[in-house]
Amino acid sequence: MSEKLPPLVKTKNVENNMVLELKTQLSSKPWWNRPLWGDKSLLEKLICKFSKPEVSEEAIHLHNQELFNAQRFSDLAKAINRDKFDSQEFLLFVKIKYLLTSNLDGYERLSESAQLLEAALKTKDSLMVLYQTELRYQTYKQQQFSKFVEELLSQELDTEKFRERVKVKLTELLGQIKTEEDKIALQAYVKELNYLSKHELGLKLFLLLKRYYAVDYSILSKIAAIINSLGQKDVQDLKRLVSLVLVNYEVFKKLRKIIGLSEEQNTPETYARLIQYIELSHKYQLTFLKFQELESVLWQWCKHYQAILAIRQQYPPSQYKQPKDFSQEIPGLKIYLKYKNWLSDRKA
């Protein structure tokens, strides 16, 4: 009797026979129907590829509508975009404006002080006329009118009511004043008040100056002269501005109460930040308004951009037969990427 094979040898023979049979079957099939790898042939893979489902008509319609809207806001953004937006000095102003309004990084509680100082510099000539008129004309009627104005200012009336009350009081006093010179002086005083009331914070500033009567109004002209002497490098370099303030610190310190700074804020660096902001604001305020308009358009564009991405991700090319529009570059993407960092981090 023949000797029985061990179980392991039997198993190997069976496996060898199965492999041989499989090779025979494969060799009998055309090359395009043989497996390349795995268990799928090239034919099966091609069938699988071309049998992908199509993207629904509803999704295509929605995608193309979002593309249209993205194109519309892209055109608006291009129309608003300006070369000035790339300026390092302008971008510095954008950053400072954001920090100031957000009370961040050294600009805490400086927003109103900046507005008051800016208003003071704009209305310094009018404020000086009012101050000099009060000093020059000390008649009873003139002093009476000056006190009346101060009481009105403390009531914080709206501009129209303030002007109307002043007008009524002026008419009343003009009938009581005898000399023509005093009448002309009083009318000139009211004219400057009306001019001052046209400026935001102008009347509030005048009230503060009257309360702190020891303040020399001429310091406003001195500070304006310092700011006008600044060069472009001075404005961009905060350290240079601090040095400039230190040289004129006695002048700047007199502003503290007028523009509402605390003792803690009464430092050369604070005044340097304020004059830097004011000078940049004077130069770029209109440009900044346009930049805000661009920002608003880009945020609206983003909504359509995200909708397009969501639809494309829902119907990936690996699983669906995408129409050509799905591979089209989204209009406005380049201009968005240009300002993406600023939109996401305005402190940068």
PDB file of C-alpha atoms in Angstrom, residues 21-279:
ATOM      1  CA  GLU A  21      -7.048  26.418 -13.069  1.00  0.00           C
ATOM      2  CA  LEU A  22      -7.430  30.174 -12.510  1.00  0.00           C
ATOM      3  CA  LYS A  23      -4.494  30.951 -14.838  1.00  0.00           C
ATOM      4  CA  THR A  24      -6.054  28.767 -17.497  1.00  0.00           C
ATOM      5  CA  GLN A  25      -9.372  30.621 -17.184  1.00  0.00           C
ATOM      6  CA  LEU A  26      -7.707  34.033 -17.352  1.00  0.00           C
ATOM      7  CA  SER A  27      -5.648  33.159 -20.381  1.00  0.00           C
ATOM      8  CA  SER A  28      -8.803  32.248 -22.212  1.00  0.00           C
ATOM      9  CA  LYS A  29     -10.238  35.809 -21.692  1.00  0.00           C
ATOM     10  CA  PRO A  30      -9.308  38.874 -23.813  1.00  0.00           C
ATOM     11  CA  TRP A  31      -6.662  41.199 -22.251  1.00  0.00           C
ATOM     12  CA  TRP A  32      -9.210  43.989 -21.723  1.00  0.00           C
ATOM     13  CA  ASN A  33     -11.360  41.720 -19.627  1.00  0.00           C
ATOM     14  CA  ARG A  34      -8.571  40.457 -17.375  1.00  0.00           C
ATOM     15  CA  PRO A  35      -8.061  41.960 -13.871  1.00  0.00           C
ATOM     16  CA  LEU A  36      -5.285  44.585 -13.727  1.00  0.00           C
ATOM     17  CA  TRP A  37      -5.202  44.487  -9.962  1.00  0.00           C
ATOM     18  CA  GLY A  38      -7.743  43.483  -7.375  1.00  0.00           C
ATOM     19  CA  ASP A  39     -10.755  41.631  -8.636  1.00  0.00           C
ATOM     20  CA  LYS A  40     -11.921  44.100 -11.348  1.00  0.00           C
ATOM     21  CA  SER A  41     -10.991  43.962 -14.996  1.00  0.00           C
ATOM     22  CA  LEU A  42     -10.266  47.030 -17.154  1.00  0.00           C
ATOM     23  CA  LEU A  43     -13.671  46.583 -18.775  1.00  0.00           C
ATOM     24  CA  GLU A  44     -15.341  46.530 -15.383  1.00  0.00           C
ATOM     25  CA  LYS A  45     -13.459  49.643 -14.321  1.00  0.00           C
ATOM     26  CA  LEU A  46     -14.430  51.501 -17.522  1.00  0.00           C
ATOM     27  CA  ILE A  47     -18.059  50.495 -17.099  1.00  0.00           C
ATOM     28  CA  CYS A  48     -17.928  51.685 -13.509  1.00  0.00           C
ATOM     29  CA  LYS A  49     -16.409  54.994 -14.580  1.00  0.00           C
ATOM     30  CA  PHE A  50     -18.912  55.761 -17.305  1.00  0.00           C
ATOM     31  CA  SER A  51     -21.868  54.548 -15.330  1.00  0.00           C
ATOM     32  CA  LYS A  52     -21.482  57.292 -12.654  1.00  0.00           C
ATOM     33  CA  PRO A  53     -24.749  59.038 -11.895  1.00  0.00           C
ATOM     34  CA  GLU A  54     -25.213  62.550 -13.205  1.00  0.00           C
ATOM     35  CA  VAL A  55     -25.581  65.556 -10.935  1.00  0.00           C
ATOM     36  CA  SER A  56     -29.239  66.426 -10.453  1.00  0.00           C
ATOM     37  CA  GLU A  57     -30.724  69.229 -12.554  1.00  0.00           C
ATOM     38  CA  GLU A  58     -31.765  71.020  -9.391  1.00  0.00           C
ATOM     39  CA  ALA A  59     -28.175  71.014  -8.065  1.00  0.00           C
ATOM     40  CA  ILE A  60     -26.820  72.226 -11.438  1.00  0.00           C
ATOM     41  CA  HIS A  61     -29.352  75.046 -11.554  1.00  0.00           C
ATOM     42  CA  LEU A  62     -28.529  76.108  -7.999  1.00  0.00           C
ATOM     43  CA  HIS A  63     -24.780  75.885  -8.706  1.00  0.00           C
ATOM     44  CA  ASN A  64     -25.042  78.061 -11.805  1.00  0.00           C
ATOM     45  CA  GLN A  65     -27.219  80.580  -9.997  1.00  0.00           C
ATOM     46  CA  GLU A  66     -24.574  80.871  -7.283  1.00  0.00           C
ATOM     47  CA  LEU A  67     -21.898  81.244  -9.971  1.00  0.00           C
ATOM     48  CA  PHE A  68     -23.889  84.100 -11.489  1.00  0.00           C
ATOM     49  CA  ASN A  69     -24.161  85.828  -8.124  1.00  0.00           C
ATOM     50  CA  ALA A  70     -20.464  85.310  -7.446  1.00  0.00           C
ATOM     51  CA  GLN A  71     -19.698  86.911 -10.815  1.00  0.00           C
ATOM     52  CA  ARG A  72     -21.948  89.872  -9.963  1.00  0.00           C
ATOM     53  CA  PHE A  73     -20.204  90.581  -6.662  1.00  0.00           C
ATOM     54  CA  SER A  74     -16.829  89.927  -8.276  1.00  0.00           C
ATOM     55  CA  ASP A  75     -17.532  92.681 -10.804  1.00  0.00           C
ATOM     56  CA  LEU A  76     -18.555  95.040  -7.988  1.00  0.00           C
ATOM     57  CA  ALA A  77     -15.379  94.260  -6.039  1.00  0.00           C
ATOM     58  CA  LYS A  78     -13.191  94.891  -9.087  1.00  0.00           C
ATOM     59  CA  ALA A  79     -14.882  98.228  -9.660  1.00  0.00           C
ATOM     60  CA  ILE A  80     -14.210  99.302  -6.051  1.00  0.00           C
ATOM     61  CA  ASN A  81     -10.689  97.876  -5.718  1.00  0.00           C
ATOM     62  CA  ARG A  82      -7.957 100.521  -5.807  1.00  0.00           C
ATOM     63  CA  ASP A  83      -4.177 100.652  -5.881  1.00  0.00           C
ATOM     64  CA  LYS A  84      -4.200 102.651  -2.619  1.00  0.00           C
ATOM     65  CA  PHE A  85      -5.515  99.580  -0.802  1.00  0.00           C
ATOM     66  CA  ASP A  86      -2.076  97.958  -1.257  1.00  0.00           C
ATOM     67  CA  SER A  87      -0.229 100.842   0.404  1.00  0.00           C
ATOM     68  CA  GLN A  88       1.549  99.876   3.638  1.00  0.00           C
ATOM     69  CA  GLU A  89       0.598 103.223   5.124  1.00  0.00           C
ATOM     70  CA  PHE A  90      -3.068 102.704   4.299  1.00  0.00           C
ATOM     71  CA  LEU A  91      -3.029  99.172   5.717  1.00  0.00           C
ATOM     72  CA  LEU A  92      -1.469 100.605   8.880  1.00  0.00           C
ATOM     73  CA  PHE A  93      -4.410 103.001   9.133  1.00  0.00           C
ATOM     74  CA  VAL A  94      -6.876 100.128   8.637  1.00  0.00           C
ATOM     75  CA  LYS A  95      -5.202  98.213  11.470  1.00  0.00           C
ATOM     76  CA  ILE A  96      -5.175 101.233  13.823  1.00  0.00           C
ATOM     77  CA  LYS A  97      -8.807 102.010  12.993  1.00  0.00           C
ATOM     78  CA  TYR A  98      -9.767  98.472  13.931  1.00  0.00           C
ATOM     79  CA  LEU A  99      -7.742  98.482  17.169  1.00  0.00           C
ATOM     80  CA  LEU A 100      -9.165 101.869  18.142  1.00  0.00           C
ATOM     81  CA  THR A 101     -12.807 100.890  17.637  1.00  0.00           C
ATOM     82  CA  SER A 102     -12.221  97.488  19.288  1.00  0.00           C
ATOM     83  CA  ASN A 103     -10.342  98.846  22.330  1.00  0.00           C
ATOM     84  CA  LEU A 104      -7.318  96.619  21.767  1.00  0.00           C
ATOM     85  CA  ASP A 105      -3.519  96.678  22.070  1.00  0.00           C
ATOM     86  CA  GLY A 106      -2.817 100.121  23.516  1.00  0.00           C
ATOM     87  CA  TYR A 107      -5.894 101.840  22.030  1.00  0.00           C
ATOM     88  CA  GLU A 108      -8.243 101.040  24.911  1.00  0.00           C
ATOM     89  CA  ARG A 109     -10.696 103.876  25.645  1.00  0.00           C
ATOM     90  CA  LEU A 110      -9.002 106.197  23.144  1.00  0.00           C
ATOM     91  CA  SER A 111     -11.769 106.369  20.534  1.00  0.00           C
ATOM     92  CA  GLU A 112     -13.609 109.413  21.934  1.00  0.00           C
ATOM     93  CA  SER A 113     -10.346 111.164  22.820  1.00  0.00           C
ATOM     94  CA  ALA A 114      -9.218 110.758  19.217  1.00  0.00           C
ATOM     95  CA  GLN A 115     -12.522 112.178  17.978  1.00  0.00           C
ATOM     96  CA  LEU A 116     -12.321 115.145  20.355  1.00  0.00           C
ATOM     97  CA  LEU A 117      -8.743 115.961  19.379  1.00  0.00           C
ATOM     98  CA  GLU A 118      -9.609 115.650  15.696  1.00  0.00           C
ATOM     99  CA  ALA A 119     -12.617 117.960  16.162  1.00  0.00           C
ATOM    100  CA  ALA A 120     -10.460 120.437  18.119  1.00  0.00           C
ATOM    101  CA  LEU A 121      -7.909 120.629  15.319  1.00  0.00           C
ATOM    102  CA  LYS A 122     -10.604 121.104  12.683  1.00  0.00           C
ATOM    103  CA  THR A 123     -12.403 123.853  14.607  1.00  0.00           C
ATOM    104  CA  LYS A 124      -9.401 125.502  16.296  1.00  0.00           C
ATOM    105  CA  ASP A 125      -9.848 128.811  14.438  1.00  0.00           C
ATOM    106  CA  SER A 126     -13.515 129.078  15.379  1.00  0.00           C
ATOM    107  CA  LEU A 127     -12.770 128.167  18.994  1.00  0.00           C
ATOM    108  CA  MET A 128     -10.083 130.843  19.118  1.00  0.00           C
ATOM    109  CA  VAL A 129     -12.497 133.516  17.824  1.00  0.00           C
ATOM    110  CA  LEU A 130     -15.060 132.565  20.488  1.00  0.00           C
ATOM    111  CA  TYR A 131     -12.392 132.604  23.197  1.00  0.00           C
ATOM    112  CA  GLN A 132     -10.986 135.987  22.131  1.00  0.00           C
ATOM    113  CA  THR A 133     -14.472 137.506  21.851  1.00  0.00           C
ATOM    114  CA  GLU A 134     -15.251 136.505  25.423  1.00  0.00           C
ATOM    115  CA  LEU A 135     -11.970 138.014  26.611  1.00  0.00           C
ATOM    116  CA  ARG A 136     -12.372 141.251  24.694  1.00  0.00           C
ATOM    117  CA  TYR A 137     -16.022 142.000  25.384  1.00  0.00           C
ATOM    118  CA  GLN A 138     -16.769 141.940  29.098  1.00  0.00           C
ATOM    119  CA  THR A 139     -20.007 143.954  29.215  1.00  0.00           C
ATOM    120  CA  TYR A 140     -22.824 142.675  31.380  1.00  0.00           C
ATOM    121  CA  LYS A 141     -24.943 141.674  28.380  1.00  0.00           C
ATOM    122  CA  GLN A 142     -22.037 139.856  26.750  1.00  0.00           C
ATOM    123  CA  GLN A 143     -21.247 137.952  29.944  1.00  0.00           C
ATOM    124  CA  GLN A 144     -24.941 137.183  30.370  1.00  0.00           C
ATOM    125  CA  PHE A 145     -25.060 135.733  26.862  1.00  0.00           C
ATOM    126  CA  SER A 146     -21.872 133.712  27.409  1.00  0.00           C
ATOM    127  CA  LYS A 147     -23.311 132.143  30.567  1.00  0.00           C
ATOM    128  CA  PHE A 148     -26.578 131.414  28.750  1.00  0.00           C
ATOM    129  CA  VAL A 149     -24.650 129.580  26.014  1.00  0.00           C
ATOM    130  CA  GLU A 150     -22.713 127.534  28.568  1.00  0.00           C
ATOM    131  CA  GLU A 151     -25.968 126.457  30.247  1.00  0.00           C
ATOM    132  CA  LEU A 152     -27.371 125.413  26.870  1.00  0.00           C
ATOM    133  CA  LEU A 153     -24.222 123.436  26.087  1.00  0.00           C
ATOM    134  CA  SER A 154     -24.495 121.547  29.379  1.00  0.00           C
ATOM    135  CA  GLN A 155     -28.035 120.458  28.429  1.00  0.00           C
ATOM    136  CA  GLU A 156     -26.634 118.604  25.386  1.00  0.00           C
ATOM    137  CA  LEU A 157     -29.468 119.715  23.104  1.00  0.00           C
ATOM    138  CA  ASP A 158     -29.566 118.617  19.492  1.00  0.00           C
ATOM    139  CA  THR A 159     -28.058 121.082  17.010  1.00  0.00           C
ATOM    140  CA  GLU A 160     -31.329 122.539  15.741  1.00  0.00           C
ATOM    141  CA  LYS A 161     -32.734 123.213  19.199  1.00  0.00           C
ATOM    142  CA  PHE A 162     -29.444 124.743  20.309  1.00  0.00           C
ATOM    143  CA  ARG A 163     -29.354 127.121  17.352  1.00  0.00           C
ATOM    144  CA  GLU A 164     -32.982 128.112  17.801  1.00  0.00           C
ATOM    145  CA  ARG A 165     -32.531 128.917  21.499  1.00  0.00           C
ATOM    146  CA  VAL A 166     -29.403 130.947  20.745  1.00  0.00           C
ATOM    147  CA  LYS A 167     -31.203 132.863  17.999  1.00  0.00           C
ATOM    148  CA  VAL A 168     -34.091 133.792  20.308  1.00  0.00           C
ATOM    149  CA  LYS A 169     -31.687 134.983  23.020  1.00  0.00           C
ATOM    150  CA  LEU A 170     -29.644 136.992  20.517  1.00  0.00           C
ATOM    151  CA  THR A 171     -32.735 138.815  19.256  1.00  0.00           C
ATOM    152  CA  GLU A 172     -33.696 139.611  22.829  1.00  0.00           C
ATOM    153  CA  LEU A 173     -30.271 141.036  23.741  1.00  0.00           C
ATOM    154  CA  LEU A 174     -29.725 142.994  20.524  1.00  0.00           C
ATOM    155  CA  GLY A 175     -32.699 145.165  21.425  1.00  0.00           C
ATOM    156  CA  GLN A 176     -31.065 145.965  24.768  1.00  0.00           C
ATOM    157  CA  ILE A 177     -27.495 146.690  23.581  1.00  0.00           C
ATOM    158  CA  LYS A 178     -26.755 150.319  22.773  1.00  0.00           C
ATOM    159  CA  THR A 179     -23.412 150.374  20.946  1.00  0.00           C
ATOM    160  CA  GLU A 180     -23.067 149.131  17.387  1.00  0.00           C
ATOM    161  CA  GLU A 181     -19.685 147.575  18.172  1.00  0.00           C
ATOM    162  CA  ASP A 182     -21.153 145.360  20.884  1.00  0.00           C
ATOM    163  CA  LYS A 183     -23.990 144.314  18.588  1.00  0.00           C
ATOM    164  CA  ILE A 184     -21.538 143.324  15.829  1.00  0.00           C
ATOM    165  CA  ALA A 185     -19.391 141.418  18.333  1.00  0.00           C
ATOM    166  CA  LEU A 186     -22.390 139.471  19.633  1.00  0.00           C
ATOM    167  CA  GLN A 187     -23.557 138.617  16.109  1.00  0.00           C
ATOM    168  CA  ALA A 188     -20.038 137.445  15.166  1.00  0.00           C
ATOM    169  CA  TYR A 189     -19.985 135.288  18.305  1.00  0.00           C
ATOM    170  CA  VAL A 190     -23.246 133.597  17.305  1.00  0.00           C
ATOM    171  CA  LYS A 191     -21.995 133.086  13.750  1.00  0.00           C
ATOM    172  CA  GLU A 192     -18.987 131.138  15.066  1.00  0.00           C
ATOM    173  CA  LEU A 193     -21.261 129.116  17.362  1.00  0.00           C
ATOM    174  CA  ASN A 194     -23.414 128.099  14.412  1.00  0.00           C
ATOM    175  CA  TYR A 195     -20.305 127.099  12.466  1.00  0.00           C
ATOM    176  CA  LEU A 196     -19.022 125.093  15.422  1.00  0.00           C
ATOM    177  CA  SER A 197     -22.342 123.289  15.785  1.00  0.00           C
ATOM    178  CA  LYS A 198     -21.970 121.866  12.263  1.00  0.00           C
ATOM    179  CA  HIS A 199     -18.998 119.774  13.387  1.00  0.00           C
ATOM    180  CA  GLU A 200     -19.534 116.553  15.276  1.00  0.00           C
ATOM    181  CA  LEU A 201     -18.442 117.038  18.900  1.00  0.00           C
ATOM    182  CA  GLY A 202     -17.791 120.739  18.228  1.00  0.00           C
ATOM    183  CA  LEU A 203     -20.206 122.004  20.864  1.00  0.00           C
ATOM    184  CA  LYS A 204     -19.134 119.383  23.394  1.00  0.00           C
ATOM    185  CA  LEU A 205     -15.546 120.434  22.867  1.00  0.00           C
ATOM    186  CA  PHE A 206     -16.405 124.104  23.419  1.00  0.00           C
ATOM    187  CA  LEU A 207     -18.138 123.223  26.693  1.00  0.00           C
ATOM    188  CA  LEU A 208     -15.069 121.323  27.888  1.00  0.00           C
ATOM    189  CA  LEU A 209     -12.810 124.234  27.019  1.00  0.00           C
ATOM    190  CA  LYS A 210     -15.063 126.664  28.909  1.00  0.00           C
ATOM    191  CA  ARG A 211     -15.032 124.411  31.969  1.00  0.00           C
ATOM    192  CA  TYR A 212     -11.253 124.190  31.943  1.00  0.00           C
ATOM    193  CA  TYR A 213     -10.802 127.910  31.362  1.00  0.00           C
ATOM    194  CA  ALA A 214      -7.135 127.790  32.369  1.00  0.00           C
ATOM    195  CA  VAL A 215      -6.361 125.973  29.102  1.00  0.00           C
ATOM    196  CA  ASP A 216      -4.609 128.133  26.547  1.00  0.00           C
ATOM    197  CA  TYR A 217      -6.572 127.762  23.296  1.00  0.00           C
ATOM    198  CA  SER A 218      -3.401 128.467  21.297  1.00  0.00           C
ATOM    199  CA  ILE A 219      -2.087 124.987  22.120  1.00  0.00           C
ATOM    200  CA  LEU A 220      -4.430 123.648  19.441  1.00  0.00           C
ATOM    201  CA  SER A 221      -2.602 125.700  16.815  1.00  0.00           C
ATOM    202  CA  LYS A 222       0.743 124.522  18.194  1.00  0.00           C
ATOM    203  CA  ILE A 223      -0.275 120.866  17.989  1.00  0.00           C
ATOM    204  CA  ALA A 224      -1.678 121.375  14.491  1.00  0.00           C
ATOM    205  CA  ALA A 225       1.704 122.836  13.466  1.00  0.00           C
ATOM    206  CA  ILE A 226       3.515 119.796  14.925  1.00  0.00           C
ATOM    207  CA  ILE A 227       1.270 117.410  13.003  1.00  0.00           C
ATOM    208  CA  ASN A 228       1.675 119.396   9.773  1.00  0.00           C
ATOM    209  CA  SER A 229       5.444 119.100  10.094  1.00  0.00           C
ATOM    210  CA  LEU A 230       5.345 115.301  10.046  1.00  0.00           C
ATOM    211  CA  GLY A 231       6.917 113.428   7.162  1.00  0.00           C
ATOM    212  CA  GLN A 232       5.676 110.132   5.768  1.00  0.00           C
ATOM    213  CA  LYS A 233       8.271 108.109   7.707  1.00  0.00           C
ATOM    214  CA  ASP A 234       7.364 109.930  10.921  1.00  0.00           C
ATOM    215  CA  VAL A 235       3.712 108.976  10.564  1.00  0.00           C
ATOM    216  CA  GLN A 236       4.420 105.285  10.052  1.00  0.00           C
ATOM    217  CA  ASP A 237       7.002 104.989  12.833  1.00  0.00           C
ATOM    218  CA  LEU A 238       5.378 105.146  16.277  1.00  0.00           C
ATOM    219  CA  LYS A 239       8.757 105.384  18.052  1.00  0.00           C
ATOM    220  CA  ARG A 240       9.669 108.503  16.099  1.00  0.00           C
ATOM    221  CA  LEU A 241       6.325 110.016  17.016  1.00  0.00           C
ATOM    222  CA  VAL A 242       6.899 109.278  20.703  1.00  0.00           C
ATOM    223  CA  SER A 243      10.241 111.112  20.476  1.00  0.00           C
ATOM    224  CA  LEU A 244       8.509 114.068  18.821  1.00  0.00           C
ATOM    225  CA  VAL A 245       5.875 114.203  21.568  1.00  0.00           C
ATOM    226  CA  LEU A 246       8.556 114.089  24.268  1.00  0.00           C
ATOM    227  CA  VAL A 247      10.145 117.245  22.852  1.00  0.00           C
ATOM    228  CA  ASN A 248       6.751 119.014  23.054  1.00  0.00           C
ATOM    229  CA  TYR A 249       5.333 117.151  26.045  1.00  0.00           C
ATOM    230  CA  GLU A 250       4.440 120.261  28.060  1.00  0.00           C
ATOM    231  CA  VAL A 251       2.122 121.340  25.235  1.00  0.00           C
ATOM    232  CA  PHE A 252       0.461 117.937  24.902  1.00  0.00           C
ATOM    233  CA  LYS A 253      -0.107 117.489  28.637  1.00  0.00           C
ATOM    234  CA  LYS A 254      -2.439 120.506  28.628  1.00  0.00           C
ATOM    235  CA  LEU A 255      -4.843 118.551  26.437  1.00  0.00           C
ATOM    236  CA  ARG A 256      -5.475 115.758  28.926  1.00  0.00           C
ATOM    237  CA  LYS A 257      -8.723 116.982  30.517  1.00  0.00           C
ATOM    238  CA  ILE A 258     -10.052 118.460  27.282  1.00  0.00           C
ATOM    239  CA  ILE A 259      -9.920 115.178  25.376  1.00  0.00           C
ATOM    240  CA  GLY A 260     -10.848 113.006  28.376  1.00  0.00           C
ATOM    241  CA  LEU A 261      -7.635 111.130  29.092  1.00  0.00           C
ATOM    242  CA  SER A 262      -7.034 109.525  32.476  1.00  0.00           C
ATOM    243  CA  GLU A 263      -3.833 110.098  34.449  1.00  0.00           C
ATOM    244  CA  GLU A 264      -2.734 106.622  33.411  1.00  0.00           C
ATOM    245  CA  GLN A 265      -3.234 107.473  29.738  1.00  0.00           C
ATOM    246  CA  ASN A 266      -1.387 110.786  30.015  1.00  0.00           C
ATOM    247  CA  THR A 267       1.802 109.442  28.406  1.00  0.00           C
ATOM    248  CA  PRO A 268       3.883 110.372  25.334  1.00  0.00           C
ATOM    249  CA  GLU A 269       2.934 107.067  23.711  1.00  0.00           C
ATOM    250  CA  THR A 270      -0.788 107.847  24.039  1.00  0.00           C
ATOM    251  CA  TYR A 271      -0.393 111.231  22.344  1.00  0.00           C
ATOM    252  CA  ALA A 272       1.820 109.641  19.685  1.00  0.00           C
ATOM    253  CA  ARG A 273      -0.905 107.104  18.914  1.00  0.00           C
ATOM    254  CA  LEU A 274      -3.530 109.854  18.715  1.00  0.00           C
ATOM    255  CA  ILE A 275      -1.610 112.105  16.319  1.00  0.00           C
ATOM    256  CA  GLN A 276      -0.639 109.092  14.196  1.00  0.00           C
ATOM    257  CA  TYR A 277      -4.294 108.122  13.879  1.00  0.00           C
ATOM    258  CA  ILE A 278      -5.434 111.699  13.176  1.00  0.00           C
ATOM    259  CA  GLU A 279      -2.827 112.257  10.459  1.00  0.00           C
TER     260      GLU A 279
END
